[in-house]
Coordinates of C-alpha atoms and ligand atoms in Angstrom, one line a residue:
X806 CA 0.0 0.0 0.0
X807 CA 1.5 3.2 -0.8
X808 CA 1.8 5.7 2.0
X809 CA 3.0 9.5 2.8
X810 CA 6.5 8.2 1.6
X811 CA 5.8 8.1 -1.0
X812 CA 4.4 11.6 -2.1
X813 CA 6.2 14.9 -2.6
X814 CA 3.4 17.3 -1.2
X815 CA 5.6 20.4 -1.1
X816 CA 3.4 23.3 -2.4
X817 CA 1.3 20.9 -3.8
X818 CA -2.7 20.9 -3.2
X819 CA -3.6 17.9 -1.3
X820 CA -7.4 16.4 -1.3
X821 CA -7.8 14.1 2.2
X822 CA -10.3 12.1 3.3
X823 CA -11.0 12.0 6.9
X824 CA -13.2 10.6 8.9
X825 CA -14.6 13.8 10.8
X826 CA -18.1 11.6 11.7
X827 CA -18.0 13.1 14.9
X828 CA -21.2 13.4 17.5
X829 CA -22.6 16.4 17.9
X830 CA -24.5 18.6 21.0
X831 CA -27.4 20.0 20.4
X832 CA -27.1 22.8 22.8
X833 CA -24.4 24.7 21.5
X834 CA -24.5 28.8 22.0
X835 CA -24.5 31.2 19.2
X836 CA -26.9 32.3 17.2
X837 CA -29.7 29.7 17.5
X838 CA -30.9 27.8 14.2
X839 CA -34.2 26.6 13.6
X840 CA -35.0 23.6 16.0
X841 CA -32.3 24.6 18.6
X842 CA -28.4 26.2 19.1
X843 CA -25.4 25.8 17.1
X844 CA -24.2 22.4 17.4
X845 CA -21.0 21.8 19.4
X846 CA -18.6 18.5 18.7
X847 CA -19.2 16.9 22.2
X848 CA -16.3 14.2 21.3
X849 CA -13.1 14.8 19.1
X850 CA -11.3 12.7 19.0
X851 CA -11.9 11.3 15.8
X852 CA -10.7 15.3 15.0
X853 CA -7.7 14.8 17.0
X854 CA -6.6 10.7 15.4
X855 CA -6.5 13.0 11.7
X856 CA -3.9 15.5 13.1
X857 CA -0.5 13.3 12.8
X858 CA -1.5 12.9 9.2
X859 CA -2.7 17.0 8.6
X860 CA 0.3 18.0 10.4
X861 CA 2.7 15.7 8.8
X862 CA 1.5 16.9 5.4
X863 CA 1.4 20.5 6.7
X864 CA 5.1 20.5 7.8
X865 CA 5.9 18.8 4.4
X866 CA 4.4 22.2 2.5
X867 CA 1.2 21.2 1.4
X868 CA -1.9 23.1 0.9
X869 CA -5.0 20.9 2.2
X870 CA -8.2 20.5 1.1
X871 CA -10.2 18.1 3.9
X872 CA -13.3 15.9 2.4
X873 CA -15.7 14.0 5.3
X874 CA -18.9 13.0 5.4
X875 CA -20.9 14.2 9.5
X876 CA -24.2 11.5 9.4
X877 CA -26.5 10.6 7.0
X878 CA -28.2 13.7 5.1
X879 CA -29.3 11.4 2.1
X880 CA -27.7 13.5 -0.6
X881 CA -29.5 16.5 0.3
X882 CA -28.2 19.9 2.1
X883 CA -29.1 19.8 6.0
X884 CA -27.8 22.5 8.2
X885 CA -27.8 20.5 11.0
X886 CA -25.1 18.2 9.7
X887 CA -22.8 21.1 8.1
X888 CA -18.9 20.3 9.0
X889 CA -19.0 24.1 10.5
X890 CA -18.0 22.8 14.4
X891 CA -16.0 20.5 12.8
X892 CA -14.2 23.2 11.4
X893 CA -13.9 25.8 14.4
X894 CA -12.7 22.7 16.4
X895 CA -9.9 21.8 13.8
X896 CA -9.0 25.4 13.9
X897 CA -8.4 25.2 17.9
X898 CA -6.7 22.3 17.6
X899 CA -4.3 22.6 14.6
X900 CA -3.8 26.9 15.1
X901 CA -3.7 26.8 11.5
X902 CA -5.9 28.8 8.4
X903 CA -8.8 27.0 8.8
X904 CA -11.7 27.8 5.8
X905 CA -15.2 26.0 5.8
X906 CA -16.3 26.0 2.3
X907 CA -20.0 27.1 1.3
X908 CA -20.3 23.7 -0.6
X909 CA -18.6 20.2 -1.4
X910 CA -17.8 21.4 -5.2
X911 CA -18.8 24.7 -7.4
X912 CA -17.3 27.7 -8.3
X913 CA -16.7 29.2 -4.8
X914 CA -14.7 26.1 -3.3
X915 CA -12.7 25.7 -6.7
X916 CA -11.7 30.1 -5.8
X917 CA -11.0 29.1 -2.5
X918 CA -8.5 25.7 -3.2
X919 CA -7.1 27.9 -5.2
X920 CA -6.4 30.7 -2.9
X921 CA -4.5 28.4 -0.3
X922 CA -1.4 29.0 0.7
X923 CA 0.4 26.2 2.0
X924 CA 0.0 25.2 5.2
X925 CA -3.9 26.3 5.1
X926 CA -6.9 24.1 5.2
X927 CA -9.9 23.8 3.2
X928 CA -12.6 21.9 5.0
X929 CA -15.4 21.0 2.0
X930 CA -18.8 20.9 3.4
X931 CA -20.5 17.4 4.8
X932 CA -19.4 15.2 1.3
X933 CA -23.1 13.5 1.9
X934 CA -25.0 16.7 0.8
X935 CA -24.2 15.3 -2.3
X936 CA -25.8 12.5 -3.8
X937 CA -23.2 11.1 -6.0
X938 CA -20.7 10.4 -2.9
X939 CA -22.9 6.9 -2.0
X940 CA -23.2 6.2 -5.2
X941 CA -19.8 6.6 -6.4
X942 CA -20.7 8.8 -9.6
X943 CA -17.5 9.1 -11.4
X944 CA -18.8 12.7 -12.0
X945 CA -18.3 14.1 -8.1
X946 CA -15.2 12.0 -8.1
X947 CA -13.8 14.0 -11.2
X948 CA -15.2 17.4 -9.6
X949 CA -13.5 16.7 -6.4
X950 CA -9.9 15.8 -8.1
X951 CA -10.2 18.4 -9.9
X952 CA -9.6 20.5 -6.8
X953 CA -5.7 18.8 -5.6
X954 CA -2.3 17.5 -7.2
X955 CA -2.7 14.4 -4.9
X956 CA -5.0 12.2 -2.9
X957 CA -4.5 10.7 0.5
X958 CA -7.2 8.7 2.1
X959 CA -6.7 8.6 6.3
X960 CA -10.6 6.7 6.7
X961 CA -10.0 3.6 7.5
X962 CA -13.8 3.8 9.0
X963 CA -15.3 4.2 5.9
X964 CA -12.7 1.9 3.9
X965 CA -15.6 -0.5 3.4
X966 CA -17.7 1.9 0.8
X967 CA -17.0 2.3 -2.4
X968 CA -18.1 6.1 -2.1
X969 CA -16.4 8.7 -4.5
X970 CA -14.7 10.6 -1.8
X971 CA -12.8 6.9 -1.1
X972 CA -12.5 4.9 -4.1
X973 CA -13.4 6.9 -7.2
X974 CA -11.2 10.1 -6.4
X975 CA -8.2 7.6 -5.7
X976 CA -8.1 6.4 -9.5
X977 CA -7.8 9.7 -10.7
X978 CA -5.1 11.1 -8.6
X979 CA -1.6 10.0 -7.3
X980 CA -3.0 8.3 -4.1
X981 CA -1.8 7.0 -0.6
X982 CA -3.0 6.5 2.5
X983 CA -2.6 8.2 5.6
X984 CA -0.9 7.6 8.7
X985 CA -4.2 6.6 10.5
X986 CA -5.0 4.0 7.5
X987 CA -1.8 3.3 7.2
X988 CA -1.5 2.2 11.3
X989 CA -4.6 0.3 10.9
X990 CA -4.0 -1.4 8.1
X991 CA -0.5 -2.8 9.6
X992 CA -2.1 -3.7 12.8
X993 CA -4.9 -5.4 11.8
X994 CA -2.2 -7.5 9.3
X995 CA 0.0 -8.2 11.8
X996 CA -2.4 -9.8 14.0
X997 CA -3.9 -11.9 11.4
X998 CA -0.3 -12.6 9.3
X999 CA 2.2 -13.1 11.8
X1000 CA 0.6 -12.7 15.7
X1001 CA 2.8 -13.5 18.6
X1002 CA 1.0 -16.9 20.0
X1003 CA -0.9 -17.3 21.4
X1004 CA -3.5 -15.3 19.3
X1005 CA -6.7 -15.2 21.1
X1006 CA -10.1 -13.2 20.1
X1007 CA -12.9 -12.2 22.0
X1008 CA -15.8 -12.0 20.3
X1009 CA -19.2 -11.1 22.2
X1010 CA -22.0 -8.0 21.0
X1011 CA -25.6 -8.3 20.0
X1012 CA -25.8 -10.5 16.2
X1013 CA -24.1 -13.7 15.0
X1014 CA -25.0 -13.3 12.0
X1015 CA -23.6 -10.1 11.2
X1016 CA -19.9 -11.9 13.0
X1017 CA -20.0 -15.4 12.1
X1018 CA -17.2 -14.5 9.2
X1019 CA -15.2 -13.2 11.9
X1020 CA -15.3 -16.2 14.2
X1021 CA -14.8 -18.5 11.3
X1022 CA -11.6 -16.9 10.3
X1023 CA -10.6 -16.7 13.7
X1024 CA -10.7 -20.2 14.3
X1025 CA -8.6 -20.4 11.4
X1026 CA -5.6 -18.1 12.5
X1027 CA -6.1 -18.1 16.1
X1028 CA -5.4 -20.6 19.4
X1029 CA -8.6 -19.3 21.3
X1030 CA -11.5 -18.2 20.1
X1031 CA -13.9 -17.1 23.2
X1032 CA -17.5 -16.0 23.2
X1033 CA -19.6 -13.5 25.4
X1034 CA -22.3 -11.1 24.7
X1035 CA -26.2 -11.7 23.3
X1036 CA -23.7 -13.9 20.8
X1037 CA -23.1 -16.7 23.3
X1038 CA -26.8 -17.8 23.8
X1039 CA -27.0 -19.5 20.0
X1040 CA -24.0 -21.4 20.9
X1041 CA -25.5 -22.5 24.2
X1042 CA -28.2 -23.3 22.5
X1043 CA -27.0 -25.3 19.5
X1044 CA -24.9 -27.5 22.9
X1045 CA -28.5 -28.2 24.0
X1046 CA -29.0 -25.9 26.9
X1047 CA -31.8 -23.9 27.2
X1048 CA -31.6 -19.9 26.7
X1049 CA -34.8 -18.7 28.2
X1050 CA -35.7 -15.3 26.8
X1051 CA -32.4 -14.6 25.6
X1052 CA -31.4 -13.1 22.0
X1053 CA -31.6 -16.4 20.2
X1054 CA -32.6 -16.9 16.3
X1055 CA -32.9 -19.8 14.3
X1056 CA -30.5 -18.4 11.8
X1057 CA -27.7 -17.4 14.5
X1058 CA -28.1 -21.2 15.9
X1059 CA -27.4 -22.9 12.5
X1060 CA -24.3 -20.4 12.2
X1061 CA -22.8 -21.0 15.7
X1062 CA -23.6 -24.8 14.8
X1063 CA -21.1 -24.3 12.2
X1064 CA -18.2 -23.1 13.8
X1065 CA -18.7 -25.6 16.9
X1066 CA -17.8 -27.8 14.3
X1067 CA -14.8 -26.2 12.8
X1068 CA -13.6 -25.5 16.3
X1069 CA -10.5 -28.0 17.7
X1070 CA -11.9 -30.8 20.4
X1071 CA -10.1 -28.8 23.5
X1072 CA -8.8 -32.2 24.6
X1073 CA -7.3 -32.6 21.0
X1074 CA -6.1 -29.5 20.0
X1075 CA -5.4 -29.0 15.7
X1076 CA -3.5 -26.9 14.0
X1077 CA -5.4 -24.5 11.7
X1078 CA -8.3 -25.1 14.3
X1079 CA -8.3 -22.6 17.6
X1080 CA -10.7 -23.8 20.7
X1081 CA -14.0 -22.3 20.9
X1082 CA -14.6 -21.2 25.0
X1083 CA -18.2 -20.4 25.8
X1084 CA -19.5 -19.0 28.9
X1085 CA -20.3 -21.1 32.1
X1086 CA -22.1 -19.1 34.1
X1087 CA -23.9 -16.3 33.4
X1088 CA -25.8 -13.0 35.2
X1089 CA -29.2 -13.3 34.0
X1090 CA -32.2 -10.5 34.4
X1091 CA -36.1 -10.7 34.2
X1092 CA -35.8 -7.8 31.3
X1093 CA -33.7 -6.0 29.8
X1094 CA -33.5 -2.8 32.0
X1095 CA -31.2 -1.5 35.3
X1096 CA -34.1 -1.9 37.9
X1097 CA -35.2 -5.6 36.6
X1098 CA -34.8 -8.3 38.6
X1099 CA -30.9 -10.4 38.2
X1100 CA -29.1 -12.6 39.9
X1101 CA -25.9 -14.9 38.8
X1102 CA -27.2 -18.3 37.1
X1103 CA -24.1 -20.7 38.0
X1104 CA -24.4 -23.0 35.1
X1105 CA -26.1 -21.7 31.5
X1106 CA -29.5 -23.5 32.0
X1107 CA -31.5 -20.0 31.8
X1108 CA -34.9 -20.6 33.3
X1109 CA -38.1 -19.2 31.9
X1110 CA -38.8 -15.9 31.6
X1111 CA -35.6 -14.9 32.3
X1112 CA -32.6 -13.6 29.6
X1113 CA -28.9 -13.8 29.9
X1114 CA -27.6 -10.4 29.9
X1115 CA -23.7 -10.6 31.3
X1116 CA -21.1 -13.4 31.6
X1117 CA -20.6 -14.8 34.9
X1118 CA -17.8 -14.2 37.6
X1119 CA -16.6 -18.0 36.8
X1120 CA -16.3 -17.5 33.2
X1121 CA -14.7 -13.8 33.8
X1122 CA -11.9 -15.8 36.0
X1123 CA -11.4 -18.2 33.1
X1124 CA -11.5 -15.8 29.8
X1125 CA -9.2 -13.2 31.6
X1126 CA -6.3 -16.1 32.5
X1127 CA -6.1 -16.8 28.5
X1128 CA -6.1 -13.2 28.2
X1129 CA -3.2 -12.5 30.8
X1130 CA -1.6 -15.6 28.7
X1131 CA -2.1 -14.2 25.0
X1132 CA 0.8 -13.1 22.9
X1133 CA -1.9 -11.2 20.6
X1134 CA -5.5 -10.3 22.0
X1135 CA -8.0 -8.9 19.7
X1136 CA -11.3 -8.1 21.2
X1137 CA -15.0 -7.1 19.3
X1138 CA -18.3 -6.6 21.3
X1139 CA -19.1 -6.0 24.6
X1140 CA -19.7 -9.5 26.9
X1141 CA -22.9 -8.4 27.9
X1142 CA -25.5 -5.0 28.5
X1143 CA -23.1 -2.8 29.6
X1144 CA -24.5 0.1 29.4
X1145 CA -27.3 -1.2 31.8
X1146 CA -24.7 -1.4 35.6
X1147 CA -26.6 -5.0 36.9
X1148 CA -25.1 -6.5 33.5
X1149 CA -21.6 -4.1 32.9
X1150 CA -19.3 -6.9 35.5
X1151 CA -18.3 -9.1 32.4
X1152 CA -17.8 -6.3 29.9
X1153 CA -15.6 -4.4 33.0
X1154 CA -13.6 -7.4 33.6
X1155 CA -13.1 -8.5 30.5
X1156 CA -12.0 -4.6 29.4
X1157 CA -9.3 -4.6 32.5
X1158 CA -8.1 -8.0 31.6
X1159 CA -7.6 -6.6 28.3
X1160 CA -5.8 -3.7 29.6
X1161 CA -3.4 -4.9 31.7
X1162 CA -2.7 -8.0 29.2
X1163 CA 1.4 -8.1 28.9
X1164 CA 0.6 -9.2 25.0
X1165 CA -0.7 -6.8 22.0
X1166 CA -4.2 -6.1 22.3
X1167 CA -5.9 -4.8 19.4
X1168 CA -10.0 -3.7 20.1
X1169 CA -12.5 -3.0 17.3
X1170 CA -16.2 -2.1 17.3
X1171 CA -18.0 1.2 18.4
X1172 CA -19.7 -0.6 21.4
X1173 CA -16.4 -2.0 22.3
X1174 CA -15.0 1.2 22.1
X1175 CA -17.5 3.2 23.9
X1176 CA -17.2 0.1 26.8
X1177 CA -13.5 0.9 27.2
X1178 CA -14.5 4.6 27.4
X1179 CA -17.2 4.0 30.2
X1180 CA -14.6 2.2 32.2
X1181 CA -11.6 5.1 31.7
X1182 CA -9.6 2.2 29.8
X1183 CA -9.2 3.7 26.0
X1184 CA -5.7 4.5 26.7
X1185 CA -5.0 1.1 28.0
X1186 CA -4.9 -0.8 24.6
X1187 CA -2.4 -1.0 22.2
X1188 CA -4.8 -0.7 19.3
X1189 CA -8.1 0.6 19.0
X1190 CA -9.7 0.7 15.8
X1191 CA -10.9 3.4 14.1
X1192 CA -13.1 1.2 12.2
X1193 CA -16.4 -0.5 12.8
X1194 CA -17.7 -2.3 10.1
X1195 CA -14.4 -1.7 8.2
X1196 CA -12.8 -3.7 10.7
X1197 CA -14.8 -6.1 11.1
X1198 CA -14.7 -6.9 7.2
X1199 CA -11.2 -6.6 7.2
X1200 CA -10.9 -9.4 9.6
X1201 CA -12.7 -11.6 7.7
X1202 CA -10.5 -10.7 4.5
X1203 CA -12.8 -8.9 2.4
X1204 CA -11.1 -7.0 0.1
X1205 CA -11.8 -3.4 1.5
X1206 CA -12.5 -0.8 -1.7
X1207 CA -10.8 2.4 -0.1
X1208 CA -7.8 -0.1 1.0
X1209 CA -7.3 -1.7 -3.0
X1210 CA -7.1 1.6 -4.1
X1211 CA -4.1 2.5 -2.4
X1212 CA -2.6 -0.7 -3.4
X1213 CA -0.2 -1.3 -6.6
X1214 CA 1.2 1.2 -8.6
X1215 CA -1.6 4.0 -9.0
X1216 CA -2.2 6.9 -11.1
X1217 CA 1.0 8.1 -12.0
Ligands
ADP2212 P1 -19.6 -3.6 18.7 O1 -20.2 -2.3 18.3 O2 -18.4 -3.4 19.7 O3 -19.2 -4.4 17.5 P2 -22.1 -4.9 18.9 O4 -22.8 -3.7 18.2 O5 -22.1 -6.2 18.2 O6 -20.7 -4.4 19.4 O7 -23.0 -5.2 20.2 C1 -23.1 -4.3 21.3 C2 -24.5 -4.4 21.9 O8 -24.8 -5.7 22.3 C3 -24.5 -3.5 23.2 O9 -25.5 -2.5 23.0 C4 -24.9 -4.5 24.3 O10 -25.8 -4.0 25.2 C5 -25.5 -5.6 23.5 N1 -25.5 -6.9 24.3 C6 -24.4 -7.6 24.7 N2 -24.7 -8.7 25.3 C7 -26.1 -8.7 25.4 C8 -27.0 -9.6 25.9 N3 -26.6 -10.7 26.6 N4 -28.3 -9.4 25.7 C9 -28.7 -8.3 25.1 N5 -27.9 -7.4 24.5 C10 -26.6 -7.6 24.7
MG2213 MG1 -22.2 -1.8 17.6

């Protein structure tokens, strides 16, 4: 993949893609727009992840020109979702010349790339006003090259998409990817090419389905493979125990049926086949909500009317002794309703295990993410992903649009 290395930026006009997809507050100050203030960007560090690359190319003598899409406006404009905070904030954080253009593409933004001076930054209004980003119309894709000498793509979140601001633009332009792309790219190789052993992955969250790709190749390249979350119950259940209430489909049963099968027998361990751990205990509620009745099941026979909601204190001990033993962790979803504090002990645990873990630990997934921060652990991993769905399809070695781009010998 080519990188920063291997552009000369100086006094050169360079189009970026970053992945400014930041939340917003409602109640900003200012002048107050219909339906409420000015929003504010109540977390940036998205923001702050894009600065090693903006300053790198800064100090190099480039002129910038930023591209990101901010939610889902459907193609059409929506004030609500301009890149304006996103912009002041940039401004506070890089001290630079910091411009929010009236539009993604026209006249006026072409007058204003054109006025930079290097060093400045041209932030392009929220690339989803426009309707050919989603659809990858060669058209934007032309428009917006037509605005920088050179491409760099630092979204490794959006990597999956074939959007214009990702894939079309980098066929047009000399390309590489940023620092931020560049890490994740090498990290999430490294674990799956050549881990330090042994490799283990933790894979919990809400849907099978949406995973199953991930466990399978897991079994493939790791020594442990062990499951928590809503994801454990259609294992349990395909073992024969009964679930209760618990998230369970049909589908998800016939999938976790599956890898049971391509999973080593632990007292036989193959290569090329990792052992599959599933809980054996679990905390188990009435509902799902903090004032429900819960108590810890020891075993995974979930009565009636109840639903498994957290891993047990037993199967806590046992995942987070394979975790103190990994050479390589990689974790994805939480191991049970954290965000509800009867069902947050596993998903705690599990997080501190992963923390203090002597071995690289690698973490992907928004939920995972926003777990780590709930516990003040985000700074305690070595790794954690930008990406959500872009991870999680990079695991299972998709071939990721925004990445194959950036790979081979490019536009010249
Ligand atoms: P990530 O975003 O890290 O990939 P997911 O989106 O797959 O994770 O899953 C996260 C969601 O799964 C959380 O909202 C969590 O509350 C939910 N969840 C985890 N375990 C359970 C469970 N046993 N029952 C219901 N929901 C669960
Ligand atoms: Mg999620």
């Amino acid at each position: 993949m080519r990188s920063l290395d291997d552009l000369d930026v100086s006094g050169k006009r360079v189009l970026v893609r970053v992945d400014f997809n930041v939340p917003l507050a409602a109640e900003g100050e200012g002048e107050p727009q219909a339906g409420g203030g000015v929003p504010l960007v109540s977390d940036d560090t998205r923001i702050a992840a894009a600065l090693a690359t903006i300053e790198e190319l800064r100090a190099g003598g480039a002129r910038l020109v930023l591209v990101s899409h901010l939610g889902r406006p459907n193609g059409k404009r929506a004030a609500e979702l301009s890149l304006a905070p996103v912009a002041d904030r940039l401004r506070e954080l890089t001290g630079a010349k910091v411009t929010l253009a009236p539009a993604v593409i026209g006249d006026e933004v072409t007058a204003l790339a054109e006025e930079l001076e290097e060093g400045d930054i041209l932030v392009l209004e929220n690339v989803r006003f426009e309707p050919g980003e989603t659809s990858n119309d060669p058209e934007l894709a032309r428009a917006l090259a037509a605005l920088a000498d050179l491409y760099v793509d630092d979204a490794f979140g959006v990597a999956h998409r074939a959007h214009a601001s990702t894939e079309g633009i980098a066929h047009l332009l000399p390309s590489a990817a940023g620092r931020l792309l560049e890490r994740e790219v090498q990290t999430l190789t490294g674990i799956l090419e050549h881990p330090q052993h042994p490799l283990v992955a933790i894979v919990g969250g809400a849907k099978v389905a949406d995973k199953i790709a991930v466990i399978e190749r897991f079994l493939e390249v790791a020594d442990v493979v062990m499951i928590g979350g809503a994801m454990c119950f259609p294992f349990l259940c395909a073992q024969g125990h009964a679930v209760g209430k618990s998230l369970c489909d049909d589908e998800d049963v016939e999938h976790a049926r599956s890898a049971l099968l391509r999973a080593s027998d632990s007292h036989a361990p193959q290569p090329g086949r990792a052992r599959l751990l599933v809980p054996n205990d679990l905390v188990i509620g009435e509902r799902l909500a903090t004032d429900a009745a819960h108590r810890v099941l020891d075993g995974v026979e979930v009565p009636a009317g109840w639903m498994g909601l957290d891993i047990g204190p037993k199967t806590v001990q046992r995942y987070a002794s394979v975790i103190a033993s990994a050479g390589t962790v990689f974790w994805n979803g939480p191991m049970g309703a954290f965000e509800l504090e009867p069902f947050a002990a596993g998903t705690r645990a599990v997080a501190e295990a992963v923390a203090s873990a002597k071995g690289l630990t690698v973490v992907g997934g928004g939920d995972s993410a926003a777990a780590l921060a709930q516990f003040g652990l985000e700074g305690s991993v070595d790794h954690l992903s930008t990406g959500g769905g872009a991870t999680l399809e990079f695991v299972e070695g998709r071939v990721l649009p925004g990445v194959s781009a950036l790979q081979g010998a490019g536009v010249a």
